[in-house]
XYZ file of C-alpha atoms in Angstrom:
673
model
C 13.911 11.433 2.544
C 10.320 12.669 2.941
C 9.018 14.880 0.146
C 7.385 18.190 1.007
C 6.522 18.620 -2.670
C 5.356 16.228 -5.327
C 8.338 14.287 -6.727
C 9.081 14.408 -10.439
C 9.104 10.620 -10.550
C 8.820 7.504 -8.434
C 11.429 4.741 -8.702
C 10.379 1.293 -7.530
C 13.197 -1.179 -6.973
C 11.477 -3.485 -4.483
C 9.809 -6.295 -6.407
C 9.421 -5.381 -10.071
C 11.617 -2.431 -11.052
C 9.901 0.526 -12.714
C 10.113 4.298 -12.978
C 6.872 6.300 -13.090
C 6.692 10.007 -13.890
C 4.553 12.337 -11.795
C 1.680 12.126 -14.270
C 1.603 8.313 -14.184
C 3.544 7.600 -17.388
C 5.919 4.662 -17.452
C 9.500 5.946 -17.833
C 11.274 2.661 -17.132
C 14.361 2.059 -19.318
C 14.065 -1.059 -21.459
C 17.456 -2.681 -20.891
C 18.185 -4.637 -17.724
C 21.547 -2.901 -17.179
C 19.905 0.534 -17.370
C 17.400 -0.431 -14.671
C 20.211 -1.885 -12.573
C 22.159 1.378 -12.962
C 19.219 3.455 -11.691
C 18.811 1.177 -8.680
C 22.509 1.259 -7.861
C 22.634 5.052 -8.036
C 19.486 5.348 -5.916
C 21.126 3.329 -3.130
C 24.525 5.030 -3.428
C 25.363 7.751 -0.853
C 23.768 10.955 -2.112
C 22.732 9.152 -5.292
C 26.282 9.515 -6.714
C 28.993 7.010 -7.682
C 32.155 7.162 -9.791
C 32.314 5.753 -13.286
C 35.022 3.197 -12.596
C 33.068 1.634 -9.737
C 29.896 1.389 -11.840
C 31.841 -0.153 -14.735
C 33.395 -2.768 -12.442
C 30.012 -3.565 -10.940
C 27.937 -3.960 -14.115
C 30.555 -4.955 -16.698
C 33.211 -6.729 -14.624
C 33.762 -9.294 -17.389
C 33.312 -6.999 -20.424
C 36.150 -6.182 -22.822
C 35.327 -2.446 -22.877
C 33.377 -1.632 -19.716
C 33.703 2.148 -20.164
C 32.123 2.057 -23.623
C 29.312 -0.122 -22.280
C 28.680 2.397 -19.516
C 28.561 5.288 -22.010
C 25.989 3.432 -24.109
C 23.936 2.619 -21.018
C 23.984 6.252 -19.845
C 22.833 7.368 -23.285
C 19.824 5.034 -23.148
C 18.900 6.070 -19.610
C 19.196 9.783 -20.379
C 17.153 9.474 -23.588
C 14.404 7.508 -21.816
C 14.222 9.957 -18.935
C 14.218 13.064 -21.095
C 11.430 11.633 -23.271
C 9.302 11.663 -20.101
C 10.446 15.154 -19.131
C 12.800 13.933 -16.397
C 16.133 15.760 -16.233
C 17.308 13.888 -13.144
C 20.475 12.104 -14.348
C 23.822 13.906 -14.431
C 27.309 12.724 -15.368
C 30.798 14.126 -15.787
C 34.134 12.557 -16.609
C 34.404 10.954 -13.168
C 30.965 10.639 -11.608
C 27.390 9.665 -12.388
C 24.497 10.756 -10.210
C 20.730 10.728 -9.716
C 18.884 13.742 -8.332
C 17.351 12.164 -5.222
C 15.776 15.512 -4.387
C 13.439 15.030 -7.341
C 12.908 11.271 -7.301
C 11.063 9.301 -4.639
C 12.577 5.809 -4.182
C 10.599 3.049 -2.435
C 13.666 1.435 -0.841
C 14.853 4.776 0.577
C 11.356 5.441 1.893
C 11.370 2.041 3.593
C 14.797 2.814 5.076
C 13.355 6.036 6.502
C 10.070 4.632 7.781
C 11.543 1.635 9.630
C 13.113 4.072 12.106
C 9.666 5.338 13.099
C 7.491 4.048 15.926
C 4.366 5.455 14.283
C 1.941 2.589 13.462
C 0.945 4.305 10.206
C 4.587 4.406 9.101
C 5.079 0.722 9.779
C 1.860 -0.019 7.881
C 3.369 1.918 4.972
C 6.539 -0.178 5.218
C 4.474 -3.347 4.855
C 2.724 -1.894 1.814
C 5.937 -0.702 0.163
C 7.939 -3.868 0.728
C 6.126 -5.828 -1.964
C 9.129 -7.940 -2.933
C 12.884 -8.234 -2.619
C 15.281 -5.794 -4.252
C 15.317 -5.944 -8.091
C 13.362 -9.159 -8.453
C 12.978 -8.775 -12.232
C 16.514 -7.517 -12.935
C 18.853 -10.341 -13.951
C 22.196 -8.750 -14.816
C 24.206 -11.985 -14.617
C 27.376 -10.173 -13.653
C 28.962 -11.742 -10.536
C 30.049 -8.384 -9.099
C 26.560 -6.906 -9.407
C 24.879 -10.076 -8.113
C 27.068 -9.924 -4.997
C 26.090 -6.284 -4.429
C 22.402 -7.033 -4.947
C 22.478 -9.962 -2.515
C 24.092 -7.853 0.215
C 21.560 -5.051 -0.286
C 18.647 -7.494 -0.348
C 19.693 -9.023 2.948
C 20.236 -5.584 4.484
C 16.825 -4.229 3.469
C 14.918 -7.372 4.411
C 16.689 -7.533 7.782
C 15.897 -3.886 8.542
C 12.224 -4.390 7.789
C 12.038 -7.601 9.829
C 13.812 -5.998 12.782
C 11.459 -3.002 12.717
C 8.342 -5.171 12.617
C 9.655 -7.498 15.304
C 10.510 -4.524 17.522
C 6.972 -3.199 17.059
C 5.564 -6.532 18.225
C 7.949 -6.661 21.189
C 6.879 -3.161 22.282
C 3.326 -4.424 22.485
C 0.081 -2.899 21.264
C 0.366 0.409 23.162
C -1.653 2.944 21.224
C -2.444 0.336 18.559
C -5.465 -1.868 18.213
C -5.017 -5.612 18.335
C -5.982 -6.010 14.674
C -3.049 -3.777 13.699
C -0.663 -5.876 15.786
C -1.943 -9.042 14.120
C -1.499 -7.557 10.651
C 2.085 -6.650 11.474
C 2.723 -10.184 12.733
C 1.283 -11.738 9.569
C 3.335 -9.402 7.392
C 6.471 -10.293 9.321
C 5.859 -13.995 8.784
C 5.710 -13.490 5.012
C 9.256 -12.087 5.246
C 10.585 -14.297 8.018
C 8.587 -17.469 8.737
C 10.930 -18.234 11.666
C 9.986 -15.156 13.732
C 8.765 -16.605 17.017
C 7.611 -13.169 18.184
C 5.208 -13.030 15.230
C 4.012 -16.603 15.755
C 3.376 -15.953 19.466
C 1.426 -12.785 18.644
C -0.906 -14.690 16.328
C -1.236 -17.560 18.815
C -2.379 -15.059 21.458
C -4.846 -13.450 19.062
C -6.422 -16.818 18.278
C -6.656 -17.519 21.990
C -8.398 -14.201 22.668
C -10.977 -15.157 20.057
C -11.468 -18.479 21.785
C -10.140 -20.407 18.774
C -7.736 -22.764 20.518
C -7.518 -25.115 17.534
C -6.240 -22.269 15.328
C -3.771 -21.247 18.040
C -2.345 -24.768 18.194
C -2.103 -24.892 14.414
C -0.115 -21.659 14.539
C 2.261 -23.194 17.083
C 2.715 -26.191 14.780
C 3.465 -23.845 11.855
C 6.079 -22.131 14.024
C 7.643 -25.458 15.018
C 7.742 -26.679 11.418
C 9.288 -23.442 10.099
C 12.031 -23.481 12.724
C 12.843 -27.119 11.991
C 12.817 -26.606 8.226
C 14.738 -23.325 8.050
C 17.040 -23.415 11.080
C 16.959 -27.017 12.334
C 16.038 -25.862 15.848
C 13.093 -26.236 18.207
C 10.794 -23.466 19.510
C 12.145 -21.424 22.405
C 11.127 -21.962 26.006
C 8.832 -18.916 25.824
C 6.925 -20.367 22.886
C 6.689 -23.811 24.521
C 5.423 -22.207 27.737
C 2.746 -20.393 25.733
C 1.636 -23.717 24.236
C 1.450 -25.349 27.690
C -0.558 -22.412 29.017
C -2.850 -22.654 26.023
C -3.540 -26.330 26.581
C -4.108 -25.857 30.296
C -6.608 -23.077 29.570
C -8.375 -25.365 27.099
C -8.534 -28.173 29.656
C -9.823 -25.736 32.273
C -12.464 -24.400 29.929
C -13.686 -27.903 29.123
C -14.547 -28.355 32.810
C -15.484 -24.686 33.501
C -17.201 -23.461 30.342
C -17.885 -19.977 31.679
C -14.198 -19.185 32.279
C -12.685 -17.235 29.369
C -9.144 -17.886 28.157
C -6.502 -15.452 29.369
C -3.183 -15.427 27.588
C -2.564 -11.712 27.721
C -0.550 -10.065 30.453
C -2.460 -9.946 33.773
C -2.490 -6.147 33.690
C -4.111 -6.164 30.270
C -7.567 -7.754 30.349
C -8.578 -9.607 27.208
C -11.213 -7.799 25.165
C -14.379 -9.726 24.442
C -14.015 -11.582 21.140
C -16.267 -10.508 18.278
C -19.166 -12.748 17.390
C -17.187 -14.053 14.435
C -13.742 -12.805 13.403
C -12.642 -12.346 9.817
C -10.524 -15.485 9.992
C -13.289 -17.627 11.420
C -15.795 -16.194 8.948
C -13.532 -17.175 6.069
C -13.232 -20.735 7.399
C -16.929 -21.179 8.081
C -18.782 -19.167 5.470
C -16.508 -18.558 2.508
C -16.663 -21.122 -0.283
C -14.040 -23.825 0.004
C -12.275 -25.213 -3.023
C -10.307 -28.455 -2.879
C -7.692 -29.084 -5.556
C -7.397 -32.801 -6.264
C -4.745 -34.494 -8.363
C -6.119 -37.368 -10.407
C -3.104 -39.496 -11.185
C -3.076 -40.465 -14.864
C -4.084 -44.053 -15.585
C -1.541 -44.157 -18.416
C 1.849 -42.526 -18.682
C 4.886 -42.537 -16.470
C 6.137 -40.769 -13.330
C 6.840 -37.593 -15.293
C 3.139 -37.246 -16.152
C 2.115 -37.712 -12.521
C 4.740 -35.154 -11.512
C 3.336 -32.668 -14.041
C -0.125 -33.003 -12.466
C 1.348 -32.507 -8.987
C 3.236 -29.385 -10.069
C 0.123 -27.970 -11.757
C -1.990 -28.644 -8.655
C 0.566 -26.896 -6.454
C 0.727 -23.875 -8.780
C -3.085 -23.686 -8.941
C -3.395 -23.788 -5.137
C -0.926 -20.922 -4.948
C -2.856 -18.876 -7.519
C -6.246 -19.547 -5.899
C -4.968 -18.839 -2.395
C -4.447 -15.221 -3.500
C -8.234 -14.907 -3.767
C -9.169 -13.689 -0.297
C -12.797 -14.717 -0.742
C -11.889 -18.389 -1.285
C -10.708 -20.959 1.253
C -8.330 -23.319 -0.562
C -7.744 -26.860 0.635
C -5.427 -29.686 -0.333
C -6.850 -32.897 -1.725
C -5.055 -36.231 -1.677
C -3.849 -37.659 -5.002
C -6.412 -40.152 -6.280
C -6.749 -42.499 -9.248
C -8.593 -41.201 -12.281
C -11.567 -43.488 -11.569
C -12.865 -42.698 -8.093
C -14.819 -45.415 -6.269
C -17.883 -44.352 -4.319
C -16.926 -44.144 -0.650
C -20.324 -43.430 0.888
C -19.053 -40.303 2.583
C -21.610 -37.639 3.499
C -22.231 -34.856 1.003
C -20.239 -31.688 1.409
C -22.114 -28.509 2.381
C -23.245 -26.037 -0.248
C -20.539 -23.586 -1.177
C -17.876 -26.291 -1.428
C -16.166 -27.053 -4.700
C -13.644 -29.534 -5.996
C -11.221 -28.996 -8.869
C -9.844 -32.202 -10.359
C -6.661 -32.077 -12.424
C -5.148 -34.773 -14.574
C -3.147 -35.208 -17.761
C -3.516 -37.673 -20.606
C -0.492 -38.424 -22.797
C -1.355 -39.450 -26.352
C 1.188 -40.032 -29.128
C 3.447 -36.955 -29.114
C 1.054 -34.724 -27.158
C -0.216 -34.300 -23.641
C -3.646 -33.006 -22.611
C -4.144 -31.320 -19.237
C -7.756 -31.590 -18.056
C -9.523 -29.621 -15.321
C -13.053 -30.083 -13.947
C -14.947 -27.942 -11.444
C -17.406 -29.987 -9.434
C -19.999 -29.010 -6.840
C -19.188 -31.249 -3.898
C -22.718 -31.337 -2.500
C -24.212 -32.762 -5.693
C -21.266 -34.072 -7.694
C -22.480 -31.929 -10.606
C -19.798 -30.844 -13.101
C -20.024 -27.051 -13.322
C -17.192 -26.364 -15.740
C -14.438 -28.247 -17.521
C -11.556 -27.313 -19.748
C -8.458 -28.799 -21.342
C -5.129 -27.590 -22.672
C -2.972 -29.455 -25.206
C 0.786 -29.184 -25.624
C 3.631 -31.146 -27.123
C 4.877 -34.008 -24.985
C 7.996 -32.912 -23.172
C 7.013 -29.262 -23.446
C 5.288 -29.088 -20.059
C 7.985 -27.032 -18.338
C 7.470 -24.759 -15.343
C 6.665 -21.728 -17.526
C 3.850 -23.609 -19.259
C 2.553 -24.922 -15.930
C 2.595 -21.423 -14.410
C 0.748 -19.953 -17.406
C -1.826 -22.731 -17.272
C -2.348 -22.324 -13.516
C -2.974 -18.581 -13.967
C -5.476 -19.247 -16.742
C -7.283 -21.810 -14.610
C -7.251 -19.529 -11.572
C -9.051 -16.632 -13.195
C -11.513 -18.901 -14.981
C -12.309 -20.677 -11.712
C -12.559 -17.347 -9.912
C -15.260 -16.225 -12.334
C -17.100 -19.568 -12.437
C -17.231 -19.903 -8.662
C -18.361 -16.279 -8.251
C -21.258 -16.924 -10.630
C -22.147 -20.130 -8.757
C -22.015 -18.305 -5.434
C -24.219 -15.476 -6.727
C -26.799 -18.033 -7.851
C -26.546 -19.910 -4.548
C -27.017 -16.736 -2.475
C -30.000 -15.671 -4.593
C -31.810 -18.912 -3.646
C -31.350 -18.525 0.114
C -34.135 -17.191 2.361
C -33.396 -13.627 3.423
C -33.368 -14.455 7.127
C -30.492 -16.942 6.724
C -28.077 -14.742 4.748
C -24.546 -14.445 6.105
C -22.562 -11.208 5.524
C -20.797 -12.970 2.648
C -24.139 -14.099 1.167
C -25.416 -10.518 1.331
C -22.426 -9.344 -0.703
C -22.897 -12.100 -3.281
C -26.561 -11.206 -3.656
C -25.703 -7.485 -3.934
C -23.088 -7.797 -6.722
C -25.462 -8.331 -9.674
C -27.807 -5.678 -8.260
C -24.972 -3.133 -8.171
C -24.224 -3.691 -11.837
C -27.858 -3.379 -12.914
C -27.462 0.363 -12.281
C -31.134 1.082 -11.752
C -32.234 3.112 -8.707
C -34.392 0.221 -7.451
C -31.636 -2.395 -7.717
C -29.159 0.052 -6.247
C -31.346 0.656 -3.198
C -31.682 -3.094 -2.625
C -27.899 -3.526 -2.969
C -27.442 -0.788 -0.377
C -29.761 -2.590 2.032
C -27.874 -5.864 1.588
C -24.440 -4.279 1.992
C -25.568 -2.357 5.075
C -26.839 -5.613 6.582
C -23.552 -7.296 5.716
C -21.569 -4.535 7.433
C -23.734 -4.693 10.544
C -23.445 -8.491 10.785
C -19.825 -8.782 9.614
C -17.952 -5.718 10.918
C -14.603 -7.516 10.648
C -14.824 -8.446 6.963
C -12.679 -6.516 4.468
C -14.801 -7.732 1.548
C -17.934 -6.023 2.881
C -16.288 -2.598 3.220
C -14.633 -2.850 -0.210
C -17.907 -3.559 -1.992
C -19.704 -0.791 -0.099
C -16.978 1.658 -1.155
C -17.352 0.517 -4.766
C -21.140 0.910 -4.514
C -20.652 4.529 -3.458
C -18.218 5.292 -6.310
C -20.766 4.086 -8.851
C -23.444 6.224 -7.223
C -21.206 9.270 -7.764
C -20.520 8.232 -11.356
C -24.263 7.916 -11.966
C -24.925 11.337 -10.348
C -27.196 9.857 -7.706
C -25.694 11.816 -4.793
C -26.989 15.055 -3.365
C -23.993 15.542 -1.015
C -20.821 14.517 -2.806
C -18.466 15.645 -0.040
C -20.205 13.497 2.566
C -20.232 10.558 0.163
C -16.510 10.930 -0.554
C -15.762 10.999 3.178
C -17.768 7.799 3.652
C -15.955 6.117 0.749
C -12.556 6.961 2.230
C -13.589 5.597 5.617
C -14.874 2.362 4.091
C -11.794 1.601 2.000
C -9.427 2.533 4.819
C -11.294 0.125 7.076
C -11.139 -2.593 4.421
C -7.352 -2.289 4.139
C -6.952 -2.183 7.919
C -8.838 -5.464 8.216
C -6.827 -7.200 5.492
C -3.767 -5.407 4.113
C -3.227 -8.228 1.583
C -6.684 -8.080 0.036
C -6.015 -7.436 -3.661
C -9.617 -6.374 -4.285
C -9.514 -3.769 -1.484
C -6.278 -2.344 -2.903
C -7.827 -2.217 -6.383
C -10.820 -0.271 -5.046
C -8.441 2.028 -3.125
C -6.592 2.724 -6.367
C -9.861 3.426 -8.164
C -10.784 5.913 -5.433
C -7.366 7.623 -5.645
C -7.873 7.988 -9.398
C -11.610 8.662 -9.712
C -12.117 10.869 -6.647
C -8.682 12.326 -5.830
C -7.186 12.428 -9.357
C -3.877 11.231 -7.864
C -2.938 8.978 -10.753
C 0.552 8.180 -9.494
C -0.738 6.852 -6.174
C -3.539 5.025 -7.954
C -1.100 3.189 -10.213
C 1.021 2.321 -7.156
C -2.000 0.718 -5.501
C -2.905 -1.215 -8.651
C 0.631 -2.580 -8.899
C 0.480 -3.701 -5.281
C -2.906 -5.312 -5.901
C -1.574 -7.187 -8.930
C 1.484 -8.258 -6.974
C -0.840 -9.921 -4.479
C -3.182 -11.321 -7.144
C -1.955 -11.088 -10.756
C -5.385 -12.249 -11.934
C -7.404 -9.467 -10.314
C -9.733 -8.212 -13.093
C -10.682 -5.073 -11.172
C -7.066 -3.997 -10.617
C -6.270 -4.444 -14.302
C -9.399 -2.647 -15.504
C -9.055 0.275 -13.067
C -5.361 0.526 -13.955
C -6.190 0.738 -17.657
C -8.698 3.549 -17.241
C -6.289 5.434 -14.944
C -3.570 5.186 -17.595
C -6.066 6.787 -19.975
C -6.652 9.679 -17.580
C -2.891 10.067 -17.117
C -2.309 10.389 -20.871
C -1.045 6.909 -21.695
C -3.737 5.257 -23.823
C -1.260 2.893 -25.600
C -0.199 1.361 -22.275
C -3.872 1.166 -21.280
C -4.495 -0.931 -24.391
C -1.698 -3.292 -23.336
C -3.348 -3.643 -19.949
C -6.719 -4.262 -21.582
C -5.280 -7.078 -23.676
C -4.455 -8.876 -20.442
C -7.973 -8.436 -19.044
C -10.263 -9.284 -21.950
C -10.319 -13.005 -21.306
C -10.883 -12.455 -17.581
C -13.814 -10.067 -18.050
C -15.531 -12.253 -20.648
C -16.746 -14.363 -17.740
C -17.703 -11.422 -15.500
C -21.375 -10.917 -14.529
C -21.172 -7.358 -15.895
C -18.863 -7.332 -18.961
C -20.163 -3.920 -20.061
C -18.142 -2.331 -17.252
C -14.811 -3.434 -18.753
C -16.022 -2.754 -22.287
C -16.429 0.891 -21.289
C -12.756 1.010 -20.340
C -11.921 -0.549 -23.718
C -14.042 2.086 -25.435
C -12.277 4.957 -23.625
C -8.803 3.588 -24.390
C -9.449 2.979 -28.089
C -11.103 6.390 -28.426
C -8.166 8.211 -26.842
C -5.749 6.178 -28.972
C -7.555 7.512 -32.058
C -9.129 4.179 -33.058
C -12.643 5.599 -33.334
C -14.172 2.741 -35.330
C -13.066 0.191 -32.746
C -14.153 2.424 -29.861
C -17.616 2.917 -31.398
C -18.049 -0.806 -31.988
C -17.205 -1.591 -28.352
C -19.249 1.341 -27.026
C -22.350 0.205 -28.893
C -22.066 -3.239 -27.283
C -21.546 -1.747 -23.831
C -24.627 0.471 -24.119
C -26.669 -2.366 -25.591
C -25.677 -4.650 -22.688
C -26.572 -2.060 -20.047
C -28.184 1.177 -21.262
C -28.209 2.525 -17.685
C -24.427 3.024 -17.400
C -23.764 6.685 -18.139
C -19.989 6.250 -18.415
C -20.265 4.266 -21.658
C -22.105 6.986 -23.593
C -19.454 9.718 -23.472
C -16.597 7.987 -25.366
C -19.154 6.447 -27.755
C -20.719 9.802 -28.647
C -17.291 11.462 -29.064
C -16.085 8.565 -31.264
C -19.132 8.836 -33.499
C -18.580 12.595 -33.725
C -15.028 12.126 -35.015
C -16.342 9.523 -37.482
C -18.901 11.982 -38.843
C -21.857 9.824 -37.749
C -23.790 12.737 -36.314
C -27.251 11.188 -36.604
C -26.256 8.043 -34.710
C -24.420 10.137 -32.116
C -27.575 12.202 -31.674
C -29.608 9.113 -30.786
C -27.132 8.122 -28.083
C -26.968 11.719 -26.843
C -30.743 11.694 -26.457
C -30.544 8.458 -24.440
C -27.773 9.864 -22.236
C -29.748 13.015 -21.459
C -32.645 10.883 -20.242
C -30.217 9.604 -17.595
C -28.226 12.825 -17.192
C -30.227 15.861 -18.359
C -27.433 18.322 -17.525
C -24.838 16.716 -19.809
C -23.072 19.260 -22.050
C -19.551 20.313 -23.003
C -19.558 22.767 -20.086
C -20.595 19.955 -17.743
C -17.767 17.809 -19.117
C -15.218 20.569 -18.532
C -16.429 21.162 -14.980
C -17.060 17.606 -13.809
C -15.119 15.035 -15.832
C -11.818 13.788 -14.498
C -8.794 15.937 -15.430
C -7.195 14.522 -18.568
C -3.955 15.045 -20.416
C -4.567 18.206 -22.459
C -4.471 16.458 -25.853
C -6.979 13.874 -24.645
C -9.272 16.505 -23.157
C -9.276 18.451 -26.439
C -9.909 15.216 -28.340
C -13.008 14.538 -26.244
C -14.389 18.067 -26.618
C -13.761 18.149 -30.375
C -15.614 14.828 -30.719
C -18.542 16.197 -28.713
C -18.708 19.323 -30.888
C -18.721 17.265 -34.068
C -21.474 15.084 -32.582
C -23.659 18.126 -31.911
C -23.227 18.323 -28.113
C -23.898 21.869 -26.989
């Protein structure tokens, strides 16, 4: 049901199960059965079920199911009450969950799929980030049967709602929205011909017949693979019409394609759509399997599995275009083929068995020059290269490659003449300028990002980086009209997510805005989780999530998040930005020595970033290092003359009371007036 007031907690049972209190704290029970119990109650009529039914569902093979249920209820109640949530009730016959106080993602999806409002269906796509209870493995046959039935029901309802929206047509909705719905539907049901036809028509409107035919082929292959059937007559007729239009255009170049209904004239295609821009201008990366010269079929299979996992991980990076490469021998003969264009990269993977060990090797090569840009290896015991190891290794490679290629692309864009910059090149050139945090560099970054937006109005990446640029300008106190700036930020990030609802970076920036500007920490953490679901290696989502957990009063969990980001940010062009988050988290956790050590490095790396000074000064105050704190306070006031305890109270983000007092006490001890 819709909430007219702020819920006491949010229960997520689609994808990874978790319970989050209203202030952003994690209240998820530790045991799998406890999480399964919450989900079952949430989907029960009125949130209530009887004890015997729950016992049969979760402990159908246990010797004393009732005792197991009592123990489970005790754990759930203790966990909830520790987070201030009195939402579970039980008597001798029944157990229930107060659904009037808890928002549940699956129930919200059930409600929203009945709506014809485009915004509601967009919310459905955002909420349905995975199947029911993906990380809950109860291993009880009765519960597994219930979960399977509920999974199928929820997935079917979402698919039917999205397919109905496509069948109704784009009345009152722009064509980009319709395409996003079609793409989202295909992630849930790759056999939906309605979705395939929608995307085929969109490609045709753009004039990209080759992409339209590829979409038809994807439709045909999915139907054959999943259902062992051929495309319907309607889909085949669309293909024939497409090919006839292409043949007609080849002899009459001025005639535009027309695959929309006759009463609905096709809008003129943009100069370059987001999809075409990605294909043409974004850096391409080809993953090549180098078959080992020694070793057996199992070694070759390990390389193939690693290459497949790496392609999957890299394909989550919306700014990269990932391609397959054919398996090749380790020693590659020269083939005389023409050099690849700049911005193209090749990753070669192989493994080398030796005695009782195996070494996986990866090399990043610039295709235009053949120059090796980066290489790495990972050793493990022979026979230990299972899927878990391969998945871990592919994630490690993905975020290292992400950073290496970004640095290469920044250098490449910096060498280009200004008149030949693409929108993507403008963004790459602007990134290091943004993080310099000087007024001059900031103004130049603004000029580049404005040019990128003018030339690439259909690119999510451009709007996301412009929104981030504005948030830093607020943090640095460079705005005279904060309200107007906040309105512009909200427009930019909304546009970014409209253009690409699966852009993990855009979702991370949206979460940062919800936290930094709106102080809605619960929504911010929701957006970060969605971002990390799309790209688990997103450094921005992890860093923003950590600092939001600090604001919400959960510094220990922020430190856990930081531990997962340190290796990623080591390769970032501006590591001081993440170090500031580390400094805040360690300071609020009471580890002042560690916070001061990190804060000193952050300030030394970039003395222009005002955000790093505050936790550093407060840490030094608690440590009794007043003289050192005074030097940093003097430097901060050169950047921010108005800084004081009163300014902090009036302008800093609202913190958990204990954390706020901890900051102010540190400032007082450091001599801040």
